[in-house]
Tab-separated table of N, CA and C in Angstrom:
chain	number	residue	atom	x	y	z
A	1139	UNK	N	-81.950	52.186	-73.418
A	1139	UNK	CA	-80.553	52.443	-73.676
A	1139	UNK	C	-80.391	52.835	-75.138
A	1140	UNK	N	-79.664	53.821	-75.500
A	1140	UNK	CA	-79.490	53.957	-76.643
A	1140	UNK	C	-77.683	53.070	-77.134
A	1141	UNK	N	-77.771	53.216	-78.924
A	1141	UNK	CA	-76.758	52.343	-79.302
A	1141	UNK	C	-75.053	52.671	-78.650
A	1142	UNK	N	-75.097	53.728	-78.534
A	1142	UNK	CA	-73.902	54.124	-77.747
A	1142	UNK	C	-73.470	53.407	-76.826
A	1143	UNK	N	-74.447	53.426	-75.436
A	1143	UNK	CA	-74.086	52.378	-74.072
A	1143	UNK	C	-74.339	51.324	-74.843
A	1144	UNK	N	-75.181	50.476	-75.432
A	1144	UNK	CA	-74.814	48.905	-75.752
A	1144	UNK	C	-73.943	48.675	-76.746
A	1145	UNK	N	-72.954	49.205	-77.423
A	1145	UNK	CA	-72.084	49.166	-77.867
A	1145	UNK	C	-70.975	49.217	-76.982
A	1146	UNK	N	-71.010	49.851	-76.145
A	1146	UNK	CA	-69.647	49.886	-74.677
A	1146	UNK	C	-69.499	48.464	-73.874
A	1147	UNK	N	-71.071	47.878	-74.500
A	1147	UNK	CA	-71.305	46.777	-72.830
A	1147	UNK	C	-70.385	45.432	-73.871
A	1148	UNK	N	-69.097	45.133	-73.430
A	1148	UNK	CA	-68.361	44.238	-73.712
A	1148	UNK	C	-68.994	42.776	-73.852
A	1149	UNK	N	-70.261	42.629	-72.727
A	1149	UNK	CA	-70.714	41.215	-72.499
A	1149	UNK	C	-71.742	40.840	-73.737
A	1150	UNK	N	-72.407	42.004	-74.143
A	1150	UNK	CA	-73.013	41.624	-75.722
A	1150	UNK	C	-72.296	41.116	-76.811
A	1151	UNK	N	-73.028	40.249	-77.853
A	1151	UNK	CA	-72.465	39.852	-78.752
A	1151	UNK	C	-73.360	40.119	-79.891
A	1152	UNK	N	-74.648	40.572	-79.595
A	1152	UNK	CA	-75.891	40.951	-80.355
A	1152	UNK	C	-76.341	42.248	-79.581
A	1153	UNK	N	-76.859	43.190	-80.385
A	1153	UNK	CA	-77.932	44.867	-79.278
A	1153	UNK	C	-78.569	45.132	-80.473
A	1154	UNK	N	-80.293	45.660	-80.522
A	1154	UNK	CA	-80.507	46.331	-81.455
A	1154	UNK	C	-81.315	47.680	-80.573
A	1155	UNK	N	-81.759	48.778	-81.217
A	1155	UNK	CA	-82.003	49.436	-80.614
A	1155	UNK	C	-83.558	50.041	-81.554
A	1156	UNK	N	-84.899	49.679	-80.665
A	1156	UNK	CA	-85.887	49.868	-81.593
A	1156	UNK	C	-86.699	50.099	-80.858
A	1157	UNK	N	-87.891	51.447	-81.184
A	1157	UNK	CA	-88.822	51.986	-80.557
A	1157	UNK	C	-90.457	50.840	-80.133
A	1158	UNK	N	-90.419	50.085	-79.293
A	1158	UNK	CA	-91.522	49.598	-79.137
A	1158	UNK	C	-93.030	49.841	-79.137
A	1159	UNK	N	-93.061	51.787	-78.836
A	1159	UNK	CA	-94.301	51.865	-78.969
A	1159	UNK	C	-94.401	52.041	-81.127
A	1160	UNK	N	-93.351	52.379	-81.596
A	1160	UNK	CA	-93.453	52.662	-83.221
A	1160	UNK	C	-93.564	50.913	-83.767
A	1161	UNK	N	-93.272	50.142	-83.487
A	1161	UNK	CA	-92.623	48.695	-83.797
A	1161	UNK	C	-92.897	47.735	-82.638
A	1162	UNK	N	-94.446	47.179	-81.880
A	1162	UNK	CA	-93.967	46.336	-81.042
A	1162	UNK	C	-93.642	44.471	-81.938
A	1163	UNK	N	-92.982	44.530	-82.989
A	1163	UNK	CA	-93.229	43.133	-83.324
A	1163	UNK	C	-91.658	43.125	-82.579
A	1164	UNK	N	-91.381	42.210	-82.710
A	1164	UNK	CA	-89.803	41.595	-82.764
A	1164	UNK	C	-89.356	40.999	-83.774
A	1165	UNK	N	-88.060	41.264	-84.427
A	1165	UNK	CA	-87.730	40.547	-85.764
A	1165	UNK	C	-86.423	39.491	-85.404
A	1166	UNK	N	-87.444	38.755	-83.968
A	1166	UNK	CA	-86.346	37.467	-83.393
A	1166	UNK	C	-87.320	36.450	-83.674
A	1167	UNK	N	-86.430	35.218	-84.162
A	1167	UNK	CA	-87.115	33.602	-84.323
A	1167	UNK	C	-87.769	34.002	-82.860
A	1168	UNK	N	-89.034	32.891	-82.975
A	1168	UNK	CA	-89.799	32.252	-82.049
A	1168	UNK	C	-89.258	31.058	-81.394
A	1169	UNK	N	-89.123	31.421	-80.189
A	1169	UNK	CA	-88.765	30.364	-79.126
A	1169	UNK	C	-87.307	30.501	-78.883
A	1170	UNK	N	-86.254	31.878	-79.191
A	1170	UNK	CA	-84.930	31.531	-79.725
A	1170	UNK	C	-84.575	31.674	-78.152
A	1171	UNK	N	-84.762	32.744	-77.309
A	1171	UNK	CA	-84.180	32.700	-75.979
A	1171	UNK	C	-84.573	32.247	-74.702
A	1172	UNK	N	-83.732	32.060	-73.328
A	1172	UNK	CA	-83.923	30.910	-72.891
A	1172	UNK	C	-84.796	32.557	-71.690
A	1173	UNK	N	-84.415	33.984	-71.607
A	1173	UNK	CA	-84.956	34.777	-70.888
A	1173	UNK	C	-84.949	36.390	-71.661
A	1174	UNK	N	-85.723	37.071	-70.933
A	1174	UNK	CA	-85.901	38.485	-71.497
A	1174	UNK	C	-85.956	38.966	-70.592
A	1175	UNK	N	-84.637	40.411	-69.866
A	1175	UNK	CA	-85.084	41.704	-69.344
A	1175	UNK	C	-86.028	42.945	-70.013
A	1176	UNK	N	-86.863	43.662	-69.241
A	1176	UNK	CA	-87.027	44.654	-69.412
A	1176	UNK	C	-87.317	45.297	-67.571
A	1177	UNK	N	-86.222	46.201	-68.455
A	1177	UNK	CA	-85.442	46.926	-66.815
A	1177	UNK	C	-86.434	48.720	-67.280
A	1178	UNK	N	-86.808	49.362	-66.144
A	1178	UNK	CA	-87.483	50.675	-66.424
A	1178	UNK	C	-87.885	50.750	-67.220
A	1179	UNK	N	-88.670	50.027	-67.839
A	1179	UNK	CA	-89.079	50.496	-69.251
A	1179	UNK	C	-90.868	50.103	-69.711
A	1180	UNK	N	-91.264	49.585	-68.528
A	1180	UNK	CA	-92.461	49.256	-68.942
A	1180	UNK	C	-93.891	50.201	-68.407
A	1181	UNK	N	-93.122	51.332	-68.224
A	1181	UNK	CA	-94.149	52.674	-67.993
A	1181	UNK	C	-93.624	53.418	-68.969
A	1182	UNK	N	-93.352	52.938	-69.987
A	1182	UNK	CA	-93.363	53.682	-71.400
A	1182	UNK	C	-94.060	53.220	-72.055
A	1183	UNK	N	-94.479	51.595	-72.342
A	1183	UNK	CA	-95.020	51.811	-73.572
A	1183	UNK	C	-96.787	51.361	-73.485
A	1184	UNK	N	-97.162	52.023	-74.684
A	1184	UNK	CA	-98.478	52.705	-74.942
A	1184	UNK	C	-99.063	51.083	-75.627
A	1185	UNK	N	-98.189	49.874	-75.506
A	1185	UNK	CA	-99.405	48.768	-76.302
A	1185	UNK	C	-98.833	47.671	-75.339
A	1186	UNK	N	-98.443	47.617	-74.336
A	1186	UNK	CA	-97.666	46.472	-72.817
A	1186	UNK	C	-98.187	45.137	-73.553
A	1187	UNK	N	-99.454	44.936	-74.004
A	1187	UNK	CA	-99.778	43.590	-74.118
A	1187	UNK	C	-99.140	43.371	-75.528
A	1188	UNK	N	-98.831	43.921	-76.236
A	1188	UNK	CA	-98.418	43.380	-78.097
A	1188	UNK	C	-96.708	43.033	-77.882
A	1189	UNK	N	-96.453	43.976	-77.206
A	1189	UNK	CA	-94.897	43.926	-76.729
A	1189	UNK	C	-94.881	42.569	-75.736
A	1190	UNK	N	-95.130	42.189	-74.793
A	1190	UNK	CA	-95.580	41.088	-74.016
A	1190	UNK	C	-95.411	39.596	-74.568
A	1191	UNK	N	-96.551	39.939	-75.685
A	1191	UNK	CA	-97.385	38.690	-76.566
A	1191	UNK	C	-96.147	38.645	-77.478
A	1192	UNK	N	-95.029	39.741	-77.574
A	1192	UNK	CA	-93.321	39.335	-79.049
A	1192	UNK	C	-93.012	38.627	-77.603
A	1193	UNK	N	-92.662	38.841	-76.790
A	1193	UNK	CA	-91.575	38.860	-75.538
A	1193	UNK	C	-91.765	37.137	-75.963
A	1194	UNK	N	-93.176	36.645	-75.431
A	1194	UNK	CA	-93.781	35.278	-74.983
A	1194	UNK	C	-93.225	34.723	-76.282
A	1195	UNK	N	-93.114	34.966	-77.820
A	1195	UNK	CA	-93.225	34.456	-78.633
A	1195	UNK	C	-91.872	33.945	-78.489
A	1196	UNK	N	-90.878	35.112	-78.530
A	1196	UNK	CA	-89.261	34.388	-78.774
A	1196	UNK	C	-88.824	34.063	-77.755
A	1197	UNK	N	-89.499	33.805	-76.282
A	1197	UNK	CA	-88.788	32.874	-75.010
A	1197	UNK	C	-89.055	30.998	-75.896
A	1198	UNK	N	-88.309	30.653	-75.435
A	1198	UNK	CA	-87.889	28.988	-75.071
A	1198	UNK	C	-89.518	29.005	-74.282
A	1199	UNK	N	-89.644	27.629	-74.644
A	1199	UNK	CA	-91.166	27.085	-73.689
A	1199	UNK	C	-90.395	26.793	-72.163
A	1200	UNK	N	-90.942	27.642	-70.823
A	1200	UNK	CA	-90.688	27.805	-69.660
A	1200	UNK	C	-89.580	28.833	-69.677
A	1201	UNK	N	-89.341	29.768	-70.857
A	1201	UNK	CA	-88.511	30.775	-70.646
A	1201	UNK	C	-88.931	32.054	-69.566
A	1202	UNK	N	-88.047	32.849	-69.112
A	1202	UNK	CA	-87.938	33.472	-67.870
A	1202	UNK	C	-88.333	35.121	-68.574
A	1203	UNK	N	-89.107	35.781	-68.303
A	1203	UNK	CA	-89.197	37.531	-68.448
A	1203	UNK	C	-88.966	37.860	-66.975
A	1204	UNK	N	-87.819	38.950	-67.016
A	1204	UNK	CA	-88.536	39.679	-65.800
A	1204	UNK	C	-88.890	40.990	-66.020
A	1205	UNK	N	-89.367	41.874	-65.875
A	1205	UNK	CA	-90.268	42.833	-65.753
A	1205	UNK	C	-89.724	43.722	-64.416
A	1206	UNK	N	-88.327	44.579	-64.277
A	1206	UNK	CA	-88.339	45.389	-63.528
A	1206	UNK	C	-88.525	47.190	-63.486
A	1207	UNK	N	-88.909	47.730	-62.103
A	1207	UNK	CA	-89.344	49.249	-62.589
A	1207	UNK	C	-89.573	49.608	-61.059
A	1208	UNK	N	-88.996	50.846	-60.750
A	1208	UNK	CA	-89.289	52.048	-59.982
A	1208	UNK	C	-90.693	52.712	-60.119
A	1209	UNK	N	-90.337	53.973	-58.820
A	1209	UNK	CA	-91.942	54.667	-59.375
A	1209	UNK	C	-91.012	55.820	-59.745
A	1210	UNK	N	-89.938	56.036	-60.431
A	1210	UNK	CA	-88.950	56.985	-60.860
A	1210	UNK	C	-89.647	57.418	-62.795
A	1211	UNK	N	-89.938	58.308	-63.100
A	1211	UNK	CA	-90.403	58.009	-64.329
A	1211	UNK	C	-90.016	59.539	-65.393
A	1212	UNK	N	-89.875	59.515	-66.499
A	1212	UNK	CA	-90.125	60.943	-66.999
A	1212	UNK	C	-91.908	61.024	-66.902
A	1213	UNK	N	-92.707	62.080	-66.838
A	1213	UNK	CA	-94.223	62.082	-66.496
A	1213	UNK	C	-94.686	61.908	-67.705
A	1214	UNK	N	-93.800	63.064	-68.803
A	1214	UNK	CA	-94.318	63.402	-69.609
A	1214	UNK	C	-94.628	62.289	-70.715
A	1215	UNK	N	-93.362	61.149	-70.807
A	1215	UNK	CA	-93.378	60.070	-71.456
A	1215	UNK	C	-94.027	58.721	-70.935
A	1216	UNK	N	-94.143	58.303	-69.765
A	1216	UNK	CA	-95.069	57.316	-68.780
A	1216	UNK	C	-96.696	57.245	-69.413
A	1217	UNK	N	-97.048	56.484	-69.486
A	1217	UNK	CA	-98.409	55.713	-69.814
A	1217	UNK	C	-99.039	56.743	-68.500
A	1218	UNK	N	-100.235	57.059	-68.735
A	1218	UNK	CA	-101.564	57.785	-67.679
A	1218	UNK	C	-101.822	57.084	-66.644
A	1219	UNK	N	-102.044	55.284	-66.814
A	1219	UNK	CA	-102.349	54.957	-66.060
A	1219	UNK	C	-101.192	54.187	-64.764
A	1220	UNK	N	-100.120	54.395	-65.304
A	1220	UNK	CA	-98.627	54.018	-64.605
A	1220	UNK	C	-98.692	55.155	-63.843
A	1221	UNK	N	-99.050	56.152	-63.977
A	1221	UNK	CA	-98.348	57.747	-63.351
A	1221	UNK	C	-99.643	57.629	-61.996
A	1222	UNK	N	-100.706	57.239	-62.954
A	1222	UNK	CA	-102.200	57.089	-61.522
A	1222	UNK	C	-101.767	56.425	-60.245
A	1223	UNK	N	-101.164	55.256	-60.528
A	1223	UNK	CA	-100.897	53.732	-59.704
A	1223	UNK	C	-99.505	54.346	-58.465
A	1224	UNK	N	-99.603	53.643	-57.535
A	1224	UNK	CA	-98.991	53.707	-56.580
A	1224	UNK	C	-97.531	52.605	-57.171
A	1225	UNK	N	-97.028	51.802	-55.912
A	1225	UNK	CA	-96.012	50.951	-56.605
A	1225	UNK	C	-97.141	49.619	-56.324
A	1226	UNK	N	-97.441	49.465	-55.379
A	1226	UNK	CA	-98.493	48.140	-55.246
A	1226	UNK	C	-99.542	48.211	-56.460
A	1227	UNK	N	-99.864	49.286	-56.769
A	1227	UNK	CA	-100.844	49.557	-58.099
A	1227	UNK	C	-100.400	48.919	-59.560
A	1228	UNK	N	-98.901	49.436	-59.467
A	1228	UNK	CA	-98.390	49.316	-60.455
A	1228	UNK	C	-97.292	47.591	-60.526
A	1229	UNK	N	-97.347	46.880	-59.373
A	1229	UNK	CA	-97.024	45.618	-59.374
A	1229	UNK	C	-98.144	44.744	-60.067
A	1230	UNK	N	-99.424	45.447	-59.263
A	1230	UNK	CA	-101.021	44.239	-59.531
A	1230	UNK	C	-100.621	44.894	-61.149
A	1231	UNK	N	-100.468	45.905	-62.027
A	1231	UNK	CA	-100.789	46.152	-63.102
A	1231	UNK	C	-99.919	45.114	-64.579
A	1232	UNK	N	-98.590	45.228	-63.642
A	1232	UNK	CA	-97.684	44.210	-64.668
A	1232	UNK	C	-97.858	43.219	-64.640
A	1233	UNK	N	-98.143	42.423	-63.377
A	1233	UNK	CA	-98.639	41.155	-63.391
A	1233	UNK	C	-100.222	40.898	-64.359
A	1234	UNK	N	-100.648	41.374	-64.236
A	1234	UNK	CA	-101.919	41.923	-65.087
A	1234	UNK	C	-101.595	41.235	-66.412
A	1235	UNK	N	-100.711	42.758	-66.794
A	1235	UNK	CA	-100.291	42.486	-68.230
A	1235	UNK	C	-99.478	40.946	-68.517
A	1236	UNK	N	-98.630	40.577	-67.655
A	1236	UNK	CA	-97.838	39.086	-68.241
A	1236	UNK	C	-99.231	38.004	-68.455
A	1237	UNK	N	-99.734	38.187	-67.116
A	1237	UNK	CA	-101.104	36.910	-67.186
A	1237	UNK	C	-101.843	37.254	-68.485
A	1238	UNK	N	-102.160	38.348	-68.459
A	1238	UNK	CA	-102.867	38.465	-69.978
A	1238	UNK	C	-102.056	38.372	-71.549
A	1239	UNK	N	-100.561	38.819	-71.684
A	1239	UNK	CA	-100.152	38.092	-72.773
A	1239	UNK	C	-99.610	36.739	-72.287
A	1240	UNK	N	-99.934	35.809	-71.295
A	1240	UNK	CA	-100.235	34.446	-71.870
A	1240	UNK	C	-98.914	33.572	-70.955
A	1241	UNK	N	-97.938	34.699	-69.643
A	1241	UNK	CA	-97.237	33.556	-69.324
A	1241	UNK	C	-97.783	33.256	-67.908
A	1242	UNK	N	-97.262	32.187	-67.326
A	1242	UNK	CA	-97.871	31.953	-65.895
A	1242	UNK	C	-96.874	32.174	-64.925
A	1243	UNK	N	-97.149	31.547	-63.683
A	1243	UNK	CA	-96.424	31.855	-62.710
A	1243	UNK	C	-95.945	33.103	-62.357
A	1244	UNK	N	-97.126	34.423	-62.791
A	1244	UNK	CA	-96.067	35.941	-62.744
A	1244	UNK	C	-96.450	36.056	-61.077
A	1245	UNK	N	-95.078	36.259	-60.723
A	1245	UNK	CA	-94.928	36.802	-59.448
A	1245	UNK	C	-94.332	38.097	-59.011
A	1246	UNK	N	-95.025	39.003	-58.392
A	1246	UNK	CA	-94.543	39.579	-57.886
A	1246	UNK	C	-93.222	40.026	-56.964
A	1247	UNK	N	-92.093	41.214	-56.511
A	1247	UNK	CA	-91.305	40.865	-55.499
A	1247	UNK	C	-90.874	42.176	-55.548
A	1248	UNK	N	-91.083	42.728	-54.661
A	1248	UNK	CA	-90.423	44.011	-53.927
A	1248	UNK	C	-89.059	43.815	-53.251
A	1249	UNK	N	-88.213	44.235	-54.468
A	1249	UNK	CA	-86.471	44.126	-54.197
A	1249	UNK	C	-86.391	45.569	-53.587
A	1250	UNK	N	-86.920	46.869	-53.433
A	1250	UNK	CA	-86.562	47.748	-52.460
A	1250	UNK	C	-88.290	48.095	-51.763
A	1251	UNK	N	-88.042	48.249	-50.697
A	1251	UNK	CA	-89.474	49.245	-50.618
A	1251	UNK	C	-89.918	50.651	-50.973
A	1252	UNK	N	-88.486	51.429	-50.967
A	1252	UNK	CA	-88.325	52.502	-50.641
A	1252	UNK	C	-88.429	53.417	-49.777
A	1253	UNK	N	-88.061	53.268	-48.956
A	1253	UNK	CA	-87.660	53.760	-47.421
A	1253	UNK	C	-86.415	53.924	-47.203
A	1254	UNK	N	-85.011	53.369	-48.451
A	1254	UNK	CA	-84.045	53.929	-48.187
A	1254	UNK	C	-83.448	54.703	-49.676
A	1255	UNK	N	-84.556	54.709	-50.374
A	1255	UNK	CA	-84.226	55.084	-51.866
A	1255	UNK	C	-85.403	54.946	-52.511
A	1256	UNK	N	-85.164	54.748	-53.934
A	1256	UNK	CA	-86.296	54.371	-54.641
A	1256	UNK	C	-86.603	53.157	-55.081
A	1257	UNK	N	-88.008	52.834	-54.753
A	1257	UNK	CA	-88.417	51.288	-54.605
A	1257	UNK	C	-88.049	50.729	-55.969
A	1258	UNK	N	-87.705	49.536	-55.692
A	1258	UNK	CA	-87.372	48.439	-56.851
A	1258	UNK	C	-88.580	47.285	-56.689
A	1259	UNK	N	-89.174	47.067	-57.941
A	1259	UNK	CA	-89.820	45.798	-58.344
A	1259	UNK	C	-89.691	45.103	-59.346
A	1260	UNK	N	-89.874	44.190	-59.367
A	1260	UNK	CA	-89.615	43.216	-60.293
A	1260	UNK	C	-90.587	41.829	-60.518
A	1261	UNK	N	-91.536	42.083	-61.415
A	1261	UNK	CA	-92.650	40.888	-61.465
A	1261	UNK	C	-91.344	39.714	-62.951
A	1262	UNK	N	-92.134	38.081	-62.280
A	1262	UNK	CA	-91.219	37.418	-63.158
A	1262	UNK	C	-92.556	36.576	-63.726
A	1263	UNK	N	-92.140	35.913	-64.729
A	1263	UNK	CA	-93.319	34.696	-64.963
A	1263	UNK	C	-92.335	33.963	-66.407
A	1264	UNK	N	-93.390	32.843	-66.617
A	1264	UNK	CA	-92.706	31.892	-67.513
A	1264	UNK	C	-93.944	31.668	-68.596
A	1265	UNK	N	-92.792	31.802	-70.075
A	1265	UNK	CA	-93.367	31.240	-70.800
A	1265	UNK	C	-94.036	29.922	-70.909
């Protein structure tokens, strides 16, 4: 999202807007939130585990990520190996990545299949 739409979204009280593959640190305290979305966005970036390993840092201990994404993508901007992967490819792949920066319980869950649109997934796990 750029600053425009999160400036519209009334329910914020905080938005920053910063390139993760240029910047994956986060310049949030450690441990400050209790969860983290990232909605379409994790067949963009080019370092999943450094971005991951900020995510893990500023959740609350047993804090919530979820991790949702289509197989809807720009090509040109998508990671090589996101564009290779099917959607089952690309579920085993995020789960991958959470277990490896360090949270547990990542589960998988196919919120569409796509058979009436475009598939929705969403892997979750806990700090």
């Amino acid at each position: 999202m750029n600053a425009e739409e999160l400036a519209a979204n009334p329910r914020l009280d905080r938005w920053f807007v910063q390139n993760l593959n240029d910047v994956p640190d986060l310049s949030e305290e450690d441990a400050r939130y209790d969860a983290v979305l990232i909605c379409v966005g994790v067949q963009y970036l080019q370092h999943p585990l450094a971005v991951l390993r900020e995510v893990r840092r500023v959740l609350k201990s047993g804090g919530l990520v979820i991790v949702s994404f289509s197989n809807r993508c720009f090509p040109t901007k998508a990671v090589a190996v996101l564009r290779a992967l099917d959607t089952q490819g690309h579920a085993s792949l995020v789960r991958l990545y959470l277990e490896t920066a360090g949270f547990r319980d990542a589960t998988a869950s196919i919120l569409a299949d796509g058979r009436l649109g475009d598939p929705l997934v969403a892997i979750t796990g806990r700090s």
